[in-house]
Amino acid sequence: GAVVSQHPSWVICKSGTSVKIECRSLDFQATTMFWYRQFPKQSLMLMATSNEGSKATYEQGVEKDKFLINHASLTLSTLTVTSAHPEDSSFYICSVKQGREVDIQYFGAGTRLSVL
Amino acid sequence: DQQVKQNSPSLSVQEGRISILNCDYTNSMFDYFLWYKKYPAEGPTFLISISSIKDKNEDGRFTVFLNKSAKHLSLHIVPSQPGDSAVYFCAAGEGVRWAGKSTFGDGTTLTVKP
């Protein structure tokens, strides 16, 4: 399956600063990537669908001006958390999908964001 | 409204025994289902899938059963091994070639005791 690299794995930042998270598809050209958020002991919540060369599609309730997504190439999507606040502290995970009988998602290792 | 539910937050089994993880869904439009396994501080990894045209899919020690009438699926792991200890997520989606919107359950933490 596809290999997905996510960087950084852990970031600590001060409240009010912006943080950029990178998601790379290492062996697969991904026209679409997905960004999820996971709070402790909760499920993966889809935040947005990142589309190469066009605007991302955000899920209801996700602020697009706060979570900026850029998918400039077939192998890289970035999520920027702007003006981060402590409530943005979470585990952010990206994925790409690759088809077999059904489309399977291949996930990055995730980024733990802690906002002080 | 949570469309995919994993009602057991945790499960503990003895090594060598069978582990059965359950998942219920409410959206009758779901027609394919996947199980993912997740270790702490890592992203989920795909385990096994099943489409609605089947009621069983097997891959080594892992078997997924689908009961469409009951809107229920289960993952069986036989025999269970300590390395299987992880969080297991059930996911569901509409259409084999979907837009990418899998809906995930809350996960079940499996602990396999040596």
CSV table of C-alpha atoms in Angstrom, one decimal:
chain,number,residue,atom,x,y,z
A,1,GLY,CA,0.0,0.0,0.0
A,2,ALA,CA,0.9,3.7,-0.2
A,3,VAL,CA,3.5,5.0,2.2
A,4,VAL,CA,2.5,8.3,3.9
A,5,SER,CA,5.0,10.4,5.8
A,6,GLN,CA,3.9,13.1,8.2
A,7,HIS,CA,6.0,15.8,9.8
A,8,PRO,CA,6.5,16.8,12.5
A,9,SER,CA,5.4,14.0,14.7
A,10,TRP,CA,5.1,16.3,17.7
A,11,VAL,CA,5.0,20.0,18.1
A,12,ILE,CA,4.6,22.3,21.0
A,13,CYS,CA,3.8,26.0,20.4
A,14,LYS,CA,2.7,29.1,22.2
A,15,SER,CA,-0.8,30.3,21.9
A,16,GLY,CA,-1.3,32.6,19.0
A,17,THR,CA,1.3,31.2,16.8
A,18,SER,CA,0.8,29.2,13.6
A,19,VAL,CA,1.9,25.6,13.0
A,20,LYS,CA,2.4,23.9,9.7
A,21,ILE,CA,2.0,20.1,9.4
A,22,GLU,CA,3.2,18.3,6.2
A,23,CYS,CA,1.8,15.2,4.7
A,24,ARG,CA,3.8,13.4,2.0
A,25,SER,CA,2.8,10.5,-0.2
A,26,LEU,CA,6.1,8.9,-0.8
A,27,ASP,CA,5.4,6.3,-3.4
A,28,PHE,CA,2.0,7.3,-4.8
A,29,GLN,CA,0.7,10.3,-6.6
A,30,ALA,CA,-2.3,11.4,-4.5
A,31,THR,CA,-4.7,13.8,-6.1
A,32,THR,CA,-6.7,13.6,-2.9
A,33,MET,CA,-5.5,13.6,0.7
A,34,PHE,CA,-7.5,13.7,3.9
A,35,TRP,CA,-6.9,15.5,7.2
A,36,TYR,CA,-8.3,14.0,10.4
A,37,ARG,CA,-8.3,15.1,14.0
A,38,GLN,CA,-8.5,12.8,17.0
A,39,PHE,CA,-9.1,13.7,20.5
A,40,PRO,CA,-8.1,11.3,23.3
A,41,LYS,CA,-10.3,8.1,23.3
A,42,GLN,CA,-12.4,9.4,20.5
A,43,SER,CA,-12.8,8.6,16.9
A,44,LEU,CA,-11.1,10.0,13.9
A,45,MET,CA,-13.0,13.1,12.7
A,46,LEU,CA,-12.6,14.1,9.1
A,47,MET,CA,-11.7,17.8,8.9
A,48,ALA,CA,-11.2,18.3,5.2
A,49,THR,CA,-10.4,16.7,1.9
A,50,SER,CA,-7.4,18.2,0.3
A,51,ASN,CA,-7.5,18.3,-3.5
A,52,GLU,CA,-4.4,18.8,-5.6
A,53,GLY,CA,-4.5,22.1,-7.5
A,54,SER,CA,-7.8,23.3,-6.1
A,55,LYS,CA,-9.4,24.4,-2.9
A,56,ALA,CA,-9.9,22.0,0.0
A,57,THR,CA,-13.3,20.8,0.9
A,58,TYR,CA,-14.0,21.3,4.6
A,59,GLU,CA,-16.4,19.4,6.8
A,60,GLN,CA,-19.2,21.1,8.5
A,61,GLY,CA,-18.0,22.9,11.6
A,62,VAL,CA,-14.4,23.1,10.6
A,63,GLU,CA,-13.1,26.7,10.2
A,64,LYS,CA,-11.3,27.0,6.9
A,65,ASP,CA,-9.6,30.2,7.8
A,66,LYS,CA,-8.2,28.6,10.9
A,67,PHE,CA,-7.1,25.3,9.3
A,68,LEU,CA,-5.5,26.3,6.1
A,69,ILE,CA,-4.9,23.4,3.6
A,70,ASN,CA,-2.6,23.6,0.7
A,71,HIS,CA,-2.1,20.7,-1.8
A,72,ALA,CA,0.3,22.1,-4.2
A,73,SER,CA,1.7,18.9,-5.7
A,74,LEU,CA,0.6,15.3,-6.1
A,75,THR,CA,2.8,14.2,-3.2
A,76,LEU,CA,2.4,17.0,-0.6
A,77,SER,CA,-0.4,18.5,1.4
A,78,THR,CA,0.1,20.9,4.3
A,79,LEU,CA,-2.2,21.8,7.1
A,80,THR,CA,-1.5,25.1,8.9
A,81,VAL,CA,-3.2,25.7,12.2
A,82,THR,CA,-3.3,29.5,12.4
A,83,SER,CA,-3.3,31.4,15.6
A,84,ALA,CA,-3.4,28.2,17.6
A,85,HIS,CA,-5.1,28.1,21.0
A,86,PRO,CA,-5.0,25.4,23.7
A,87,GLU,CA,-8.3,23.9,22.5
A,88,ASP,CA,-6.6,23.2,19.1
A,89,SER,CA,-4.3,20.7,20.9
A,90,SER,CA,-5.0,17.4,19.4
A,91,PHE,CA,-3.7,14.5,17.2
A,92,TYR,CA,-3.8,15.4,13.5
A,93,ILE,CA,-3.5,12.6,11.0
A,94,CYS,CA,-3.4,12.7,7.2
A,95,SER,CA,-4.2,10.0,4.8
A,96,VAL,CA,-4.3,9.1,1.1
A,97,LYS,CA,-6.7,6.6,-0.5
A,98,GLN,CA,-5.7,3.9,-2.9
A,99,GLY,CA,-8.2,1.6,-4.6
A,100,ARG,CA,-8.5,-2.1,-4.4
A,101,GLU,CA,-11.9,-3.8,-4.3
A,102,VAL,CA,-12.7,-0.9,-2.0
A,103,ASP,CA,-10.7,2.3,-1.5
A,104,ILE,CA,-8.4,1.9,1.4
A,105,GLN,CA,-6.9,4.8,3.3
A,106,TYR,CA,-3.2,4.8,4.2
A,107,PHE,CA,-2.5,7.0,7.1
A,108,GLY,CA,0.5,9.0,8.2
A,109,ALA,CA,1.9,8.5,11.7
A,110,GLY,CA,0.1,11.6,12.9
A,111,THR,CA,1.2,14.9,14.5
A,112,ARG,CA,0.7,15.6,18.2
A,113,LEU,CA,0.0,19.3,18.6
A,114,SER,CA,0.3,20.8,22.1
A,115,VAL,CA,-0.6,24.5,22.4
A,116,LEU,CA,0.6,26.2,25.6
B,1,ASP,CA,-26.0,11.1,15.5
B,2,GLN,CA,-23.2,8.6,15.5
B,3,GLN,CA,-23.6,6.5,12.4
B,4,VAL,CA,-20.9,3.9,13.3
B,5,LYS,CA,-20.8,2.6,16.9
B,6,GLN,CA,-18.4,0.4,18.7
B,7,ASN,CA,-20.1,-0.1,22.0
B,8,SER,CA,-17.3,-1.8,23.7
B,9,PRO,CA,-14.5,0.6,24.5
B,10,SER,CA,-12.2,-2.2,25.6
B,11,LEU,CA,-11.8,-5.9,25.4
B,12,SER,CA,-9.3,-8.2,27.2
B,13,VAL,CA,-8.6,-11.7,26.0
B,14,GLN,CA,-6.0,-14.4,26.7
B,15,GLU,CA,-3.3,-15.2,24.2
B,16,GLY,CA,-4.4,-18.0,21.9
B,17,ARG,CA,-8.1,-17.3,22.4
B,18,ILE,CA,-10.5,-15.7,20.0
B,19,SER,CA,-11.0,-11.9,20.0
B,20,ILE,CA,-14.4,-10.6,18.7
B,21,LEU,CA,-14.8,-6.9,18.1
B,22,ASN,CA,-18.2,-5.6,17.3
B,23,CYS,CA,-19.4,-2.7,15.2
B,24,ASP,CA,-23.0,-1.4,14.5
B,25,TYR,CA,-24.1,1.1,12.0
B,26,THR,CA,-27.2,3.0,11.3
B,27,ASN,CA,-26.8,4.4,7.8
B,28,SER,CA,-28.4,1.9,5.4
B,29,MET,CA,-26.5,3.5,2.5
B,30,PHE,CA,-23.2,2.2,3.8
B,31,ASP,CA,-22.1,-0.6,1.5
B,32,TYR,CA,-18.5,-1.2,2.4
B,33,PHE,CA,-16.7,-1.5,5.7
B,34,LEU,CA,-13.1,-1.5,6.9
B,35,TRP,CA,-11.2,-2.3,10.1
B,36,TYR,CA,-8.1,-0.4,11.0
B,37,LYS,CA,-5.7,-1.0,13.8
B,38,LYS,CA,-3.9,1.7,15.6
B,39,TYR,CA,-1.0,1.7,18.0
B,40,PRO,CA,-0.4,4.7,20.3
B,41,ALA,CA,1.2,7.8,18.7
B,42,GLU,CA,0.8,6.2,15.2
B,43,GLY,CA,-1.6,6.5,12.4
B,44,PRO,CA,-4.2,3.7,11.8
B,45,THR,CA,-3.2,0.9,9.5
B,46,PHE,CA,-5.6,-1.0,7.3
B,47,LEU,CA,-6.5,-4.5,8.4
B,48,ILE,CA,-9.3,-5.9,6.4
B,49,SER,CA,-12.4,-4.8,4.5
B,50,ILE,CA,-15.7,-6.2,3.3
B,51,SER,CA,-18.2,-4.9,0.8
B,52,SER,CA,-21.9,-5.4,1.2
B,53,ILE,CA,-22.2,-8.1,-1.5
B,54,LYS,CA,-20.3,-10.4,0.9
B,55,ASP,CA,-21.1,-11.6,4.4
B,56,LYS,CA,-17.6,-12.8,5.2
B,57,ASN,CA,-14.0,-12.0,4.3
B,58,GLU,CA,-11.0,-13.8,5.7
B,59,ASP,CA,-7.3,-12.8,5.7
B,60,GLY,CA,-5.1,-15.1,7.8
B,61,ARG,CA,-6.0,-14.8,11.4
B,62,PHE,CA,-8.5,-12.0,10.7
B,63,THR,CA,-12.1,-12.6,9.6
B,64,VAL,CA,-14.8,-9.9,9.2
B,65,PHE,CA,-18.5,-10.9,9.2
B,66,LEU,CA,-21.2,-8.7,7.9
B,67,ASN,CA,-24.9,-9.0,8.9
B,68,LYS,CA,-26.6,-6.4,6.7
B,69,SER,CA,-30.1,-7.0,8.1
B,70,ALA,CA,-28.8,-6.3,11.6
B,71,LYS,CA,-26.5,-3.5,10.4
B,72,HIS,CA,-23.8,-5.3,12.3
B,73,LEU,CA,-20.3,-6.4,11.6
B,74,SER,CA,-17.6,-8.1,13.7
B,75,LEU,CA,-13.9,-8.7,13.5
B,76,HIS,CA,-12.7,-12.1,14.7
B,77,ILE,CA,-9.0,-12.6,15.5
B,78,VAL,CA,-8.0,-16.2,15.9
B,79,PRO,CA,-5.7,-17.0,17.6
B,80,SER,CA,-5.1,-13.7,19.4
B,81,GLN,CA,-1.5,-12.7,20.0
B,82,PRO,CA,0.0,-10.1,22.4
B,83,GLY,CA,1.1,-8.1,19.3
B,84,ASP,CA,-2.6,-7.7,18.4
B,85,SER,CA,-3.0,-5.4,21.4
B,86,ALA,CA,-4.1,-2.0,19.9
B,87,VAL,CA,-7.1,0.1,19.2
B,88,TYR,CA,-9.3,-1.2,16.5
B,89,PHE,CA,-11.5,1.2,14.5
B,90,CYS,CA,-14.4,0.2,12.4
B,91,ALA,CA,-15.1,2.4,9.4
B,92,ALA,CA,-17.9,2.6,6.9
B,93,GLY,CA,-18.6,4.3,3.6
B,94,GLU,CA,-21.0,4.6,0.7
B,95,GLY,CA,-20.1,3.3,-2.7
B,96,VAL,CA,-17.1,1.3,-3.6
B,97,ARG,CA,-15.5,4.2,-5.3
B,98,TRP,CA,-16.2,6.8,-2.7
B,99,ALA,CA,-15.3,10.4,-2.2
B,100,GLY,CA,-13.2,9.5,0.8
B,101,LYS,CA,-15.6,10.1,3.6
B,102,SER,CA,-15.2,7.0,5.7
B,103,THR,CA,-17.1,7.3,9.0
B,104,PHE,CA,-15.2,5.9,11.9
B,105,GLY,CA,-16.4,4.4,15.2
B,106,ASP,CA,-14.8,5.4,18.5
B,107,GLY,CA,-12.6,2.4,18.6
B,108,THR,CA,-12.2,-0.6,20.8
B,109,THR,CA,-9.0,-1.1,22.8
B,110,LEU,CA,-7.9,-4.8,22.6
B,111,THR,CA,-5.6,-6.2,25.2
B,112,VAL,CA,-4.2,-9.7,24.6
B,113,LYS,CA,-2.7,-11.1,27.8
B,114,PRO,CA,0.2,-13.5,27.5
